[in-house]
PDB file of C-alpha atoms in Angstrom:
ATOM      1  CA  MET A   1      10.884   4.897 -16.201  1.00 53.00           C
ATOM      2  CA  LYS A   2      11.569   8.045 -13.987  1.00 56.00           C
ATOM      3  CA  SER A   3       8.119   7.275 -12.462  1.00 70.00           C
ATOM      4  CA  SER A   4       8.556   3.394 -11.717  1.00 77.00           C
ATOM      5  CA  VAL A   5      12.136   4.428 -10.204  1.00 81.00           C
ATOM      6  CA  PHE A   6      10.060   6.935  -7.856  1.00 86.00           C
ATOM      7  CA  ASN A   7       7.561   4.294  -7.192  1.00 89.00           C
ATOM      8  CA  LEU A   8      10.223   1.750  -6.290  1.00 88.00           C
ATOM      9  CA  VAL A   9      12.078   4.546  -3.987  1.00 89.00           C
ATOM     10  CA  LEU A  10       9.004   5.403  -2.275  1.00 91.00           C
ATOM     11  CA  THR A  11       8.195   2.007  -1.642  1.00 91.00           C
ATOM     12  CA  VAL A  12      11.300   1.157   0.175  1.00 89.00           C
ATOM     13  CA  PHE A  13      10.813   4.055   1.965  1.00 92.00           C
ATOM     14  CA  LEU A  14       7.375   3.162   3.221  1.00 91.00           C
ATOM     15  CA  PHE A  15       8.573  -0.608   4.205  1.00 89.00           C
ATOM     16  CA  TRP A  16      11.495   1.729   6.424  1.00 91.00           C
ATOM     17  CA  LEU A  17       8.462   3.281   7.923  1.00 90.00           C
ATOM     18  CA  THR A  18       6.840   0.080   8.706  1.00 89.00           C
ATOM     19  CA  ILE A  19       9.521  -0.715  10.795  1.00 89.00           C
ATOM     20  CA  GLN A  20       9.255   2.203  12.636  1.00 89.00           C
ATOM     21  CA  LEU A  21       5.265   2.485  13.037  1.00 86.00           C
ATOM     22  CA  ASN A  22       2.985   0.586  15.604  1.00 88.00           C
ATOM     23  CA  THR A  23       0.031  -1.471  13.841  1.00 84.00           C
ATOM     24  CA  LEU A  24      -2.298   1.288  14.874  1.00 88.00           C
ATOM     25  CA  SER A  25      -0.455   3.981  13.283  1.00 90.00           C
ATOM     26  CA  GLU A  26      -0.261   1.833  10.044  1.00 90.00           C
ATOM     27  CA  GLU A  27      -3.754   1.522  10.195  1.00 89.00           C
ATOM     28  CA  TYR A  28      -4.431   5.332  10.513  1.00 91.00           C
ATOM     29  CA  LEU A  29      -2.318   6.124   7.842  1.00 93.00           C
ATOM     30  CA  ALA A  30      -3.391   3.262   5.528  1.00 93.00           C
ATOM     31  CA  TYR A  31      -7.175   4.621   5.900  1.00 90.00           C
ATOM     32  CA  ALA A  32      -5.630   7.952   5.283  1.00 92.00           C
ATOM     33  CA  LEU A  33      -3.986   7.143   2.163  1.00 93.00           C
ATOM     34  CA  ILE A  34      -6.921   4.829   0.664  1.00 91.00           C
ATOM     35  CA  ILE A  35      -9.485   7.762   1.366  1.00 91.00           C
ATOM     36  CA  THR A  36      -7.600  10.601  -0.294  1.00 92.00           C
ATOM     37  CA  ILE A  37      -5.469   9.343  -2.983  1.00 93.00           C
ATOM     38  CA  GLY A  38      -7.016   5.705  -3.501  1.00 92.00           C
ATOM     39  CA  ILE A  39     -10.633   6.806  -4.016  1.00 90.00           C
ATOM     40  CA  LEU A  40      -9.459   9.807  -5.796  1.00 91.00           C
ATOM     41  CA  HIS A  41      -7.911   7.764  -8.391  1.00 91.00           C
ATOM     42  CA  GLY A  42     -11.697   6.270  -9.382  1.00 88.00           C
ATOM     43  CA  SER A  43     -13.482   9.568  -9.109  1.00 87.00           C
ATOM     44  CA  ASN A  44     -13.495  10.591 -12.517  1.00 89.00           C
ATOM     45  CA  ASP A  45     -14.849   7.760 -14.217  1.00 88.00           C
ATOM     46  CA  LEU A  46     -17.783   9.284 -15.737  1.00 85.00           C
ATOM     47  CA  ALA A  47     -15.656  12.330 -17.417  1.00 86.00           C
ATOM     48  CA  LEU A  48     -13.288   9.455 -18.783  1.00 89.00           C
ATOM     49  CA  ILE A  49     -16.375   7.805 -20.358  1.00 87.00           C
ATOM     50  CA  SER A  50     -17.396  10.751 -21.972  1.00 85.00           C
ATOM     51  CA  VAL A  51     -13.942  11.549 -23.421  1.00 85.00           C
ATOM     52  CA  LEU A  52     -13.657   7.882 -24.422  1.00 83.00           C
ATOM     53  CA  LYS A  53     -17.141   8.275 -26.074  1.00 80.00           C
ATOM     54  CA  GLY A  54     -16.146  11.641 -27.842  1.00 78.00           C
ATOM     55  CA  GLU A  55     -18.782  13.359 -25.977  1.00 76.00           C
ATOM     56  CA  LYS A  56     -18.285  16.932 -24.605  1.00 70.00           C
ATOM     57  CA  LYS A  57     -21.152  16.742 -21.698  1.00 72.00           C
ATOM     58  CA  LEU A  58     -22.101  13.537 -19.740  1.00 68.00           C
ATOM     59  CA  SER A  59     -24.247  11.506 -20.850  1.00 69.00           C
ATOM     60  CA  ARG A  60     -27.139  10.563 -18.166  1.00 77.00           C
ATOM     61  CA  LYS A  61     -27.591   7.226 -19.552  1.00 78.00           C
ATOM     62  CA  TYR A  62     -23.742   6.561 -18.513  1.00 81.00           C
ATOM     63  CA  LEU A  63     -24.468   7.870 -14.822  1.00 80.00           C
ATOM     64  CA  ILE A  64     -27.397   5.419 -14.620  1.00 84.00           C
ATOM     65  CA  TYR A  65     -25.360   2.422 -16.170  1.00 84.00           C
ATOM     66  CA  TYR A  66     -22.569   3.434 -13.447  1.00 85.00           C
ATOM     67  CA  THR A  67     -24.918   3.777 -10.386  1.00 85.00           C
ATOM     68  CA  ALA A  68     -26.688   0.595 -11.661  1.00 87.00           C
ATOM     69  CA  LEU A  69     -23.097  -1.396 -11.484  1.00 84.00           C
ATOM     70  CA  ILE A  70     -22.583   0.085  -8.058  1.00 83.00           C
ATOM     71  CA  LEU A  71     -25.996  -0.986  -6.502  1.00 83.00           C
ATOM     72  CA  LEU A  72     -25.863  -4.356  -8.329  1.00 85.00           C
ATOM     73  CA  ASN A  73     -22.467  -5.157  -6.799  1.00 81.00           C
ATOM     74  CA  ILE A  74     -24.263  -4.368  -3.142  1.00 78.00           C
ATOM     75  CA  VAL A  75     -27.114  -6.316  -4.012  1.00 80.00           C
ATOM     76  CA  ALA A  76     -24.892  -9.245  -5.247  1.00 80.00           C
ATOM     77  CA  PHE A  77     -23.127  -9.151  -1.741  1.00 76.00           C
ATOM     78  CA  LEU A  78     -26.545  -9.012   0.199  1.00 72.00           C
ATOM     79  CA  PHE A  79     -28.020 -12.142  -1.683  1.00 78.00           C
ATOM     80  CA  SER A  80     -24.994 -14.278  -2.942  1.00 81.00           C
ATOM     81  CA  SER A  81     -21.980 -12.884  -0.737  1.00 80.00           C
ATOM     82  CA  SER A  82     -19.664 -15.798  -1.521  1.00 85.00           C
ATOM     83  CA  LEU A  83     -20.046 -15.548  -5.178  1.00 86.00           C
ATOM     84  CA  ALA A  84     -20.129 -11.672  -5.042  1.00 83.00           C
ATOM     85  CA  LEU A  85     -16.511 -12.027  -3.172  1.00 86.00           C
ATOM     86  CA  PHE A  86     -15.263 -14.437  -5.625  1.00 90.00           C
ATOM     87  CA  PHE A  87     -16.087 -12.107  -8.743  1.00 88.00           C
ATOM     88  CA  PHE A  88     -14.466  -9.050  -6.581  1.00 88.00           C
ATOM     89  CA  VAL A  89     -11.363 -10.914  -6.362  1.00 91.00           C
ATOM     90  CA  ILE A  90     -10.587 -11.960  -9.701  1.00 93.00           C
ATOM     91  CA  ILE A  91     -11.738  -8.735 -11.424  1.00 92.00           C
ATOM     92  CA  SER A  92      -9.493  -6.976  -9.212  1.00 92.00           C
ATOM     93  CA  CYS A  93      -6.641  -9.614  -9.778  1.00 95.00           C
ATOM     94  CA  TYR A  94      -7.208  -8.143 -13.581  1.00 96.00           C
ATOM     95  CA  HIS A  95      -7.556  -4.711 -12.466  1.00 94.00           C
ATOM     96  CA  PHE A  96      -4.223  -4.742 -10.557  1.00 95.00           C
ATOM     97  CA  GLY A  97      -2.401  -6.675 -13.209  1.00 96.00           C
ATOM     98  CA  GLU A  98      -3.899  -4.418 -16.148  1.00 95.00           C
ATOM     99  CA  GLN A  99      -2.462  -1.183 -14.172  1.00 94.00           C
ATOM    100  CA  HIS A 100       0.888  -2.684 -13.740  1.00 94.00           C
ATOM    101  CA  PHE A 101       1.457  -4.250 -17.113  1.00 95.00           C
ATOM    102  CA  HIS A 102      -0.465  -2.311 -19.575  1.00 92.00           C
ATOM    103  CA  ASN A 103       2.275   0.282 -20.375  1.00 90.00           C
ATOM    104  CA  GLN A 104       4.698  -2.557 -21.001  1.00 93.00           C
ATOM    105  CA  ILE A 105       2.724  -4.834 -23.507  1.00 94.00           C
ATOM    106  CA  LYS A 106       2.747  -4.107 -26.966  1.00 92.00           C
ATOM    107  CA  GLN A 107      -0.339  -6.038 -27.968  1.00 90.00           C
ATOM    108  CA  LEU A 108      -3.185  -6.825 -25.822  1.00 90.00           C
ATOM    109  CA  ASN A 109      -4.519 -10.493 -26.039  1.00 92.00           C
ATOM    110  CA  LYS A 110      -5.736 -13.223 -24.569  1.00 94.00           C
ATOM    111  CA  SER A 111      -2.115 -14.301 -23.121  1.00 95.00           C
ATOM    112  CA  SER A 112      -1.639 -10.714 -21.936  1.00 96.00           C
ATOM    113  CA  ARG A 113      -4.654 -10.536 -20.329  1.00 95.00           C
ATOM    114  CA  LEU A 114      -3.985 -13.879 -18.403  1.00 97.00           C
ATOM    115  CA  LEU A 115      -0.820 -12.349 -17.275  1.00 97.00           C
ATOM    116  CA  PHE A 116      -2.572  -9.392 -15.618  1.00 97.00           C
ATOM    117  CA  VAL A 117      -5.072 -11.786 -13.643  1.00 97.00           C
ATOM    118  CA  SER A 118      -2.093 -14.109 -12.828  1.00 98.00           C
ATOM    119  CA  TYR A 119       0.057 -11.348 -11.487  1.00 98.00           C
ATOM    120  CA  GLY A 120      -2.998  -9.761  -9.653  1.00 97.00           C
ATOM    121  CA  ALA A 121      -3.560 -13.497  -7.744  1.00 97.00           C
ATOM    122  CA  LEU A 122      -0.133 -13.093  -7.089  1.00 97.00           C
ATOM    123  CA  ILE A 123      -0.235  -9.704  -5.266  1.00 97.00           C
ATOM    124  CA  PHE A 124      -3.217 -10.854  -3.385  1.00 97.00           C
ATOM    125  CA  GLY A 125      -1.825 -14.306  -2.646  1.00 97.00           C
ATOM    126  CA  MET A 126       1.011 -12.660  -1.037  1.00 97.00           C
ATOM    127  CA  LEU A 127      -1.074 -10.213   1.033  1.00 96.00           C
ATOM    128  CA  PHE A 128      -3.527 -12.862   2.123  1.00 96.00           C
ATOM    129  CA  TYR A 129      -0.579 -15.618   2.636  1.00 97.00           C
ATOM    130  CA  PHE A 130       1.552 -13.254   5.101  1.00 96.00           C
ATOM    131  CA  ASN A 131      -1.676 -11.845   6.718  1.00 95.00           C
ATOM    132  CA  ALA A 132      -3.600 -15.152   6.855  1.00 95.00           C
ATOM    133  CA  GLU A 133      -5.568 -14.454  10.217  1.00 94.00           C
ATOM    134  CA  GLN A 134      -6.873 -11.117   9.434  1.00 91.00           C
ATOM    135  CA  THR A 135      -7.730 -12.308   6.169  1.00 94.00           C
ATOM    136  CA  SER A 136      -9.693 -14.887   7.419  1.00 94.00           C
ATOM    137  CA  ILE A 137     -11.653 -12.884   9.976  1.00 91.00           C
ATOM    138  CA  ILE A 138     -12.596 -10.642   6.940  1.00 87.00           C
ATOM    139  CA  ILE A 139     -13.537 -13.218   4.719  1.00 90.00           C
ATOM    140  CA  LYS A 140     -15.594 -15.145   7.765  1.00 89.00           C
ATOM    141  CA  GLU A 141     -17.311 -11.874   8.378  1.00 83.00           C
ATOM    142  CA  LEU A 142     -18.369 -11.157   4.643  1.00 81.00           C
ATOM    143  CA  ILE A 143     -19.328 -14.480   3.657  1.00 85.00           C
ATOM    144  CA  ASN A 144     -19.442 -16.777   6.783  1.00 85.00           C
ATOM    145  CA  VAL A 145     -16.664 -19.184   5.649  1.00 89.00           C
ATOM    146  CA  SER A 146     -13.252 -19.893   7.294  1.00 91.00           C
ATOM    147  CA  PHE A 147     -10.159 -20.124   5.267  1.00 94.00           C
ATOM    148  CA  SER A 148      -6.929 -21.152   6.483  1.00 94.00           C
ATOM    149  CA  ARG A 149      -3.260 -20.246   5.925  1.00 95.00           C
ATOM    150  CA  LEU A 150      -2.819 -23.297   3.774  1.00 97.00           C
ATOM    151  CA  HIS A 151      -5.695 -22.077   1.385  1.00 96.00           C
ATOM    152  CA  PHE A 152      -4.016 -18.771   1.063  1.00 97.00           C
ATOM    153  CA  PHE A 153      -0.482 -20.453   0.540  1.00 97.00           C
ATOM    154  CA  TRP A 154      -2.103 -22.663  -2.729  1.00 97.00           C
ATOM    155  CA  PHE A 155      -3.508 -19.646  -4.000  1.00 97.00           C
ATOM    156  CA  LEU A 156      -0.428 -17.920  -3.611  1.00 97.00           C
ATOM    157  CA  ILE A 157       1.512 -20.811  -5.421  1.00 97.00           C
ATOM    158  CA  THR A 158      -1.012 -20.910  -8.180  1.00 97.00           C
ATOM    159  CA  GLY A 159      -1.031 -17.042  -8.566  1.00 97.00           C
ATOM    160  CA  LEU A 160       3.120 -17.171  -8.994  1.00 97.00           C
ATOM    161  CA  VAL A 161       3.078 -20.362 -11.423  1.00 98.00           C
ATOM    162  CA  ALA A 162       0.647 -18.764 -13.474  1.00 97.00           C
ATOM    163  CA  THR A 163       2.610 -15.497 -13.741  1.00 98.00           C
ATOM    164  CA  LEU A 164       5.587 -16.986 -14.075  1.00 97.00           C
ATOM    165  CA  CYS A 165       4.201 -19.286 -17.229  1.00 97.00           C
ATOM    166  CA  PHE A 166       2.092 -15.965 -18.811  1.00 97.00           C
ATOM    167  CA  TYR A 167       5.570 -13.847 -18.317  1.00 97.00           C
ATOM    168  CA  VAL A 168       7.174 -16.289 -20.643  1.00 96.00           C
ATOM    169  CA  VAL A 169       4.539 -16.628 -23.030  1.00 96.00           C
ATOM    170  CA  ASN A 170       4.407 -12.831 -23.195  1.00 96.00           C
ATOM    171  CA  PHE A 171       8.047 -12.179 -23.106  1.00 95.00           C
ATOM    172  CA  LYS A 172       8.281 -11.145 -26.971  1.00 94.00           C
ATOM    173  CA  ASN A 173       4.988  -9.174 -26.403  1.00 94.00           C
ATOM    174  CA  PHE A 174       7.145  -6.649 -23.663  1.00 95.00           C
ATOM    175  CA  THR A 175       8.233  -3.678 -24.700  1.00 93.00           C
ATOM    176  CA  LYS A 176      12.031  -2.828 -25.093  1.00 91.00           C
ATOM    177  CA  ASN A 177      11.831  -0.461 -22.185  1.00 89.00           C
ATOM    178  CA  THR A 178      10.620  -3.374 -19.658  1.00 91.00           C
ATOM    179  CA  ASN A 179      13.124  -3.594 -16.878  1.00 91.00           C
ATOM    180  CA  HIS A 180      12.367  -7.472 -16.186  1.00 94.00           C
ATOM    181  CA  PHE A 181      15.345  -7.558 -13.462  1.00 92.00           C
ATOM    182  CA  GLN A 182      13.099  -4.655 -11.518  1.00 91.00           C
ATOM    183  CA  GLU A 183       9.993  -6.978 -11.900  1.00 93.00           C
ATOM    184  CA  ALA A 184      11.706  -9.648 -10.202  1.00 94.00           C
ATOM    185  CA  PHE A 185      12.941  -7.428  -7.513  1.00 93.00           C
ATOM    186  CA  LEU A 186       9.611  -5.977  -6.918  1.00 93.00           C
ATOM    187  CA  ILE A 187       8.264  -9.283  -6.109  1.00 95.00           C
ATOM    188  CA  VAL A 188      11.038  -9.803  -3.407  1.00 94.00           C
ATOM    189  CA  LEU A 189      10.630  -6.428  -1.830  1.00 93.00           C
ATOM    190  CA  PHE A 190       6.643  -7.187  -1.830  1.00 95.00           C
ATOM    191  CA  ILE A 191       7.144 -10.330  -0.027  1.00 95.00           C
ATOM    192  CA  VAL A 192       9.639  -8.726   2.596  1.00 94.00           C
ATOM    193  CA  LEU A 193       7.123  -6.023   3.000  1.00 93.00           C
ATOM    194  CA  PHE A 194       3.695  -7.786   3.255  1.00 94.00           C
ATOM    195  CA  ASP A 195       5.455 -10.073   5.623  1.00 93.00           C
ATOM    196  CA  LYS A 196       6.406  -7.125   8.136  1.00 91.00           C
ATOM    197  CA  ALA A 197       3.333  -5.256   7.687  1.00 92.00           C
ATOM    198  CA  ALA A 198      -0.137  -5.602   8.950  1.00 91.00           C
ATOM    199  CA  LEU A 199      -3.024  -6.182   6.247  1.00 91.00           C
ATOM    200  CA  LEU A 200      -4.405  -3.055   5.995  1.00 91.00           C
ATOM    201  CA  TRP A 201      -1.251  -1.262   5.726  1.00 94.00           C
ATOM    202  CA  ALA A 202       0.328  -3.646   3.215  1.00 94.00           C
ATOM    203  CA  PHE A 203      -2.443  -3.511   0.859  1.00 94.00           C
ATOM    204  CA  SER A 204      -2.473   0.237   0.862  1.00 94.00           C
ATOM    205  CA  ILE A 205       1.237   0.504  -0.089  1.00 94.00           C
ATOM    206  CA  TYR A 206       0.469  -1.583  -3.331  1.00 95.00           C
ATOM    207  CA  PHE A 207      -2.603   0.026  -3.825  1.00 95.00           C
ATOM    208  CA  ILE A 208      -1.455   3.728  -3.680  1.00 95.00           C
ATOM    209  CA  VAL A 209       2.028   3.587  -4.730  1.00 95.00           C
ATOM    210  CA  TRP A 210       1.552   0.601  -7.583  1.00 94.00           C
ATOM    211  CA  HIS A 211      -1.833   1.166  -8.712  1.00 94.00           C
ATOM    212  CA  SER A 212      -3.713   4.583  -7.792  1.00 94.00           C
ATOM    213  CA  ILE A 213      -0.567   7.145  -8.461  1.00 93.00           C
ATOM    214  CA  PRO A 214       0.199   5.178 -11.918  1.00 93.00           C
ATOM    215  CA  SER A 215      -3.613   5.134 -12.743  1.00 94.00           C
ATOM    216  CA  LEU A 216      -3.971   8.733 -11.779  1.00 94.00           C
ATOM    217  CA  GLN A 217      -1.159   9.623 -14.225  1.00 93.00           C
ATOM    218  CA  ASP A 218      -2.840   7.924 -17.341  1.00 92.00           C
ATOM    219  CA  GLN A 219      -5.976   9.282 -16.177  1.00 93.00           C
ATOM    220  CA  ILE A 220      -4.814  12.496 -16.548  1.00 93.00           C
ATOM    221  CA  LYS A 221      -2.850  12.267 -19.719  1.00 92.00           C
ATOM    222  CA  VAL A 222      -6.140  10.927 -21.579  1.00 91.00           C
ATOM    223  CA  LEU A 223      -8.176  13.797 -20.042  1.00 90.00           C
ATOM    224  CA  TYR A 224      -5.931  16.392 -20.162  1.00 90.00           C
ATOM    225  CA  GLY A 225      -2.966  15.922 -22.605  1.00 88.00           C
ATOM    226  CA  ASP A 226      -0.228  16.129 -20.289  1.00 88.00           C
ATOM    227  CA  GLU A 227       0.631  15.416 -16.147  1.00 86.00           C
ATOM    228  CA  SER A 228       1.165  18.699 -15.235  1.00 90.00           C
ATOM    229  CA  LYS A 229       0.283  20.284 -12.114  1.00 90.00           C
ATOM    230  CA  VAL A 230      -2.440  22.370 -13.964  1.00 93.00           C
ATOM    231  CA  SER A 231      -3.989  19.179 -15.202  1.00 93.00           C
ATOM    232  CA  PHE A 232      -3.876  17.456 -11.757  1.00 93.00           C
ATOM    233  CA  MET A 233      -5.613  20.045 -10.168  1.00 93.00           C
ATOM    234  CA  GLN A 234      -8.265  20.301 -13.040  1.00 93.00           C
ATOM    235  CA  TYR A 235      -8.661  16.671 -12.236  1.00 93.00           C
ATOM    236  CA  VAL A 236      -9.255  16.928  -8.500  1.00 92.00           C
ATOM    237  CA  LYS A 237     -11.969  19.779  -9.250  1.00 91.00           C
ATOM    238  CA  SER A 238     -13.657  17.782 -11.636  1.00 89.00           C
ATOM    239  CA  SER A 239     -13.703  14.340  -9.310  1.00 90.00           C
ATOM    240  CA  PHE A 240     -14.329  16.403  -6.325  1.00 91.00           C
ATOM    241  CA  VAL A 241     -18.382  15.670  -6.063  1.00 88.00           C
ATOM    242  CA  TYR A 242     -17.855  12.011  -6.848  1.00 88.00           C
ATOM    243  CA  TRP A 243     -14.782  11.643  -4.302  1.00 90.00           C
ATOM    244  CA  LEU A 244     -17.060  13.563  -1.407  1.00 91.00           C
ATOM    245  CA  THR A 245     -19.962  11.656  -1.523  1.00 88.00           C
ATOM    246  CA  SER A 246     -18.018   8.521  -1.539  1.00 85.00           C
ATOM    247  CA  VAL A 247     -16.049   9.474   1.659  1.00 88.00           C
ATOM    248  CA  THR A 248     -19.473  10.516   3.186  1.00 89.00           C
ATOM    249  CA  GLY A 249     -20.615   7.208   2.409  1.00 83.00           C
ATOM    250  CA  LEU A 250     -17.838   5.741   4.312  1.00 82.00           C
ATOM    251  CA  VAL A 251     -18.140   7.763   7.193  1.00 83.00           C
ATOM    252  CA  ILE A 252     -21.987   7.285   7.240  1.00 82.00           C
ATOM    253  CA  LEU A 253     -20.901   3.350   7.316  1.00 76.00           C
ATOM    254  CA  TYR A 254     -18.307   3.968   9.957  1.00 76.00           C
ATOM    255  CA  TYR A 255     -20.727   5.378  12.441  1.00 78.00           C
ATOM    256  CA  THR A 256     -23.349   2.548  11.553  1.00 75.00           C
ATOM    257  CA  THR A 257     -21.143  -0.323  12.240  1.00 71.00           C
ATOM    258  CA  SER A 258     -21.442  -0.029  16.003  1.00 66.00           C
ATOM    259  CA  TYR A 259     -25.060  -1.400  15.603  1.00 69.00           C
ATOM    260  CA  PHE A 260     -23.816  -4.406  14.106  1.00 66.00           C
ATOM    261  CA  ASN A 261     -21.364  -7.232  15.199  1.00 66.00           C
ATOM    262  CA  VAL A 262     -18.547  -6.763  12.430  1.00 67.00           C
ATOM    263  CA  ASP A 263     -15.310  -4.840  12.244  1.00 72.00           C
ATOM    264  CA  PHE A 264     -15.301  -1.452  10.225  1.00 74.00           C
ATOM    265  CA  ILE A 265     -12.149  -2.979   8.275  1.00 73.00           C
ATOM    266  CA  THR A 266     -14.592  -5.631   7.021  1.00 74.00           C
ATOM    267  CA  VAL A 267     -17.058  -2.971   5.887  1.00 74.00           C
ATOM    268  CA  PHE A 268     -14.184  -1.135   4.596  1.00 78.00           C
ATOM    269  CA  PHE A 269     -13.201  -3.560   2.163  1.00 76.00           C
ATOM    270  CA  ALA A 270     -16.735  -4.320   1.244  1.00 75.00           C
ATOM    271  CA  PHE A 271     -17.145  -0.584   0.448  1.00 78.00           C
ATOM    272  CA  LEU A 272     -14.289  -0.726  -1.853  1.00 79.00           C
ATOM    273  CA  ALA A 273     -15.725  -3.625  -3.427  1.00 79.00           C
ATOM    274  CA  ALA A 274     -18.966  -1.824  -4.305  1.00 79.00           C
ATOM    275  CA  ILE A 275     -17.254   1.134  -6.135  1.00 80.00           C
ATOM    276  CA  THR A 276     -14.589  -1.206  -7.751  1.00 85.00           C
ATOM    277  CA  VAL A 277     -16.427  -2.989 -10.275  1.00 85.00           C
ATOM    278  CA  PRO A 278     -17.605  -0.049 -12.542  1.00 86.00           C
ATOM    279  CA  HIS A 279     -13.947   1.646 -12.219  1.00 90.00           C
ATOM    280  CA  VAL A 280     -12.728  -1.694 -13.805  1.00 89.00           C
ATOM    281  CA  VAL A 281     -14.952  -1.615 -16.585  1.00 87.00           C
ATOM    282  CA  VAL A 282     -14.247   2.139 -17.287  1.00 89.00           C
ATOM    283  CA  MET A 283     -10.255   1.440 -16.893  1.00 90.00           C
ATOM    284  CA  TYR A 284     -10.624  -1.369 -19.058  1.00 88.00           C
ATOM    285  CA  LEU A 285     -12.271   0.433 -21.681  1.00 83.00           C
ATOM    286  CA  MET A 286      -9.458   3.395 -21.378  1.00 87.00           C
ATOM    287  CA  ASN A 287      -6.477   1.249 -21.743  1.00 84.00           C
ATOM    288  CA  LYS A 288      -8.418  -0.708 -24.671  1.00 78.00           C
ATOM    289  CA  GLU A 289      -8.459   2.521 -26.526  1.00 71.00           C
ATOM    290  CA  VAL A 290      -5.149   4.399 -25.602  1.00 65.00           C
TER     291      VAL A 290
END
C-alpha cells in the first residue's frame, strides 16, 4: 500500500515536471530513466531462473535459451516485422497488466490473464492515441505500414471496454486491500499525463514508476527475501554485467543509426522489443511460482 501511494505521488510530481520541461528535456530524461532503471529491472533474469529452478549456479542451458529468444525476436523483426511487432505489443500488454495486478489477484486464471492483456492494451492505447503522430512515424519506420489516429482510437476503446468487462468479471477475485477508487483515478491521471507529455516521456513515466520499480521490488524479494538497501545493492551487483552489455549494445546502435535513414527512437523501441520477450517469460514463471 505504501509503495502504491509513493508511486502515485511520484507520478503527480512527474506530471508537474512535464509542464515545466520542453520536449527535448523530456526526451533526454526519458532515455536516462529507461537506460538505468528500465533496463536494470530486466537484467537479473538469469539469476531469477536459477532461484525458481532451485539451482545454486546458473545453468548454461538457460543462458542459451535466453539468448536464443533474443536472437529469435531480432530475426522475426528482420523477416516478418509486422507479425513481430504485433506479437511484441500483445506480449507487452500482458506483461504490463500482469505487473500491475498480480499482487491484487487472489487466483490466477483465464479471466485474470485476460484482464492483464486488456489493461496493458488500455495503457498502450492511451499512449498511442494521445501521441498518434509520433507513434505512426515509428510504426511506419518499423514495418512500413501507416496507422491513423482513428486506428489508435479504436485500439484504445477496445482496451477500455475489455478492461471494464474483465475487471467486473474478476471483482471477487481481487484481494481485500485493492483500492478500486485509486485504480480509476490512475486511469484519469494517465489520460491527462499522456495528453501533455511526448511519447517517449509518457512511456518512460509509466514504464519506470508503475512497471520497473514494482518489478524490481518483487524480484529483489524473490532473490534475497527482503527489500532492504543491502539486497538492492546485491541485485545491482548481480545484474551489472548484463546491464552493461545491454547499454553497450544500445550505444553501438546509436552510432550506427546515422548510416540508415531512421530515427534513433525507432531503433530504441526495436531494441527494447528484442530484450523484452525473454524477460516476459521469466516474469510469468516468477509470478506463477510466488
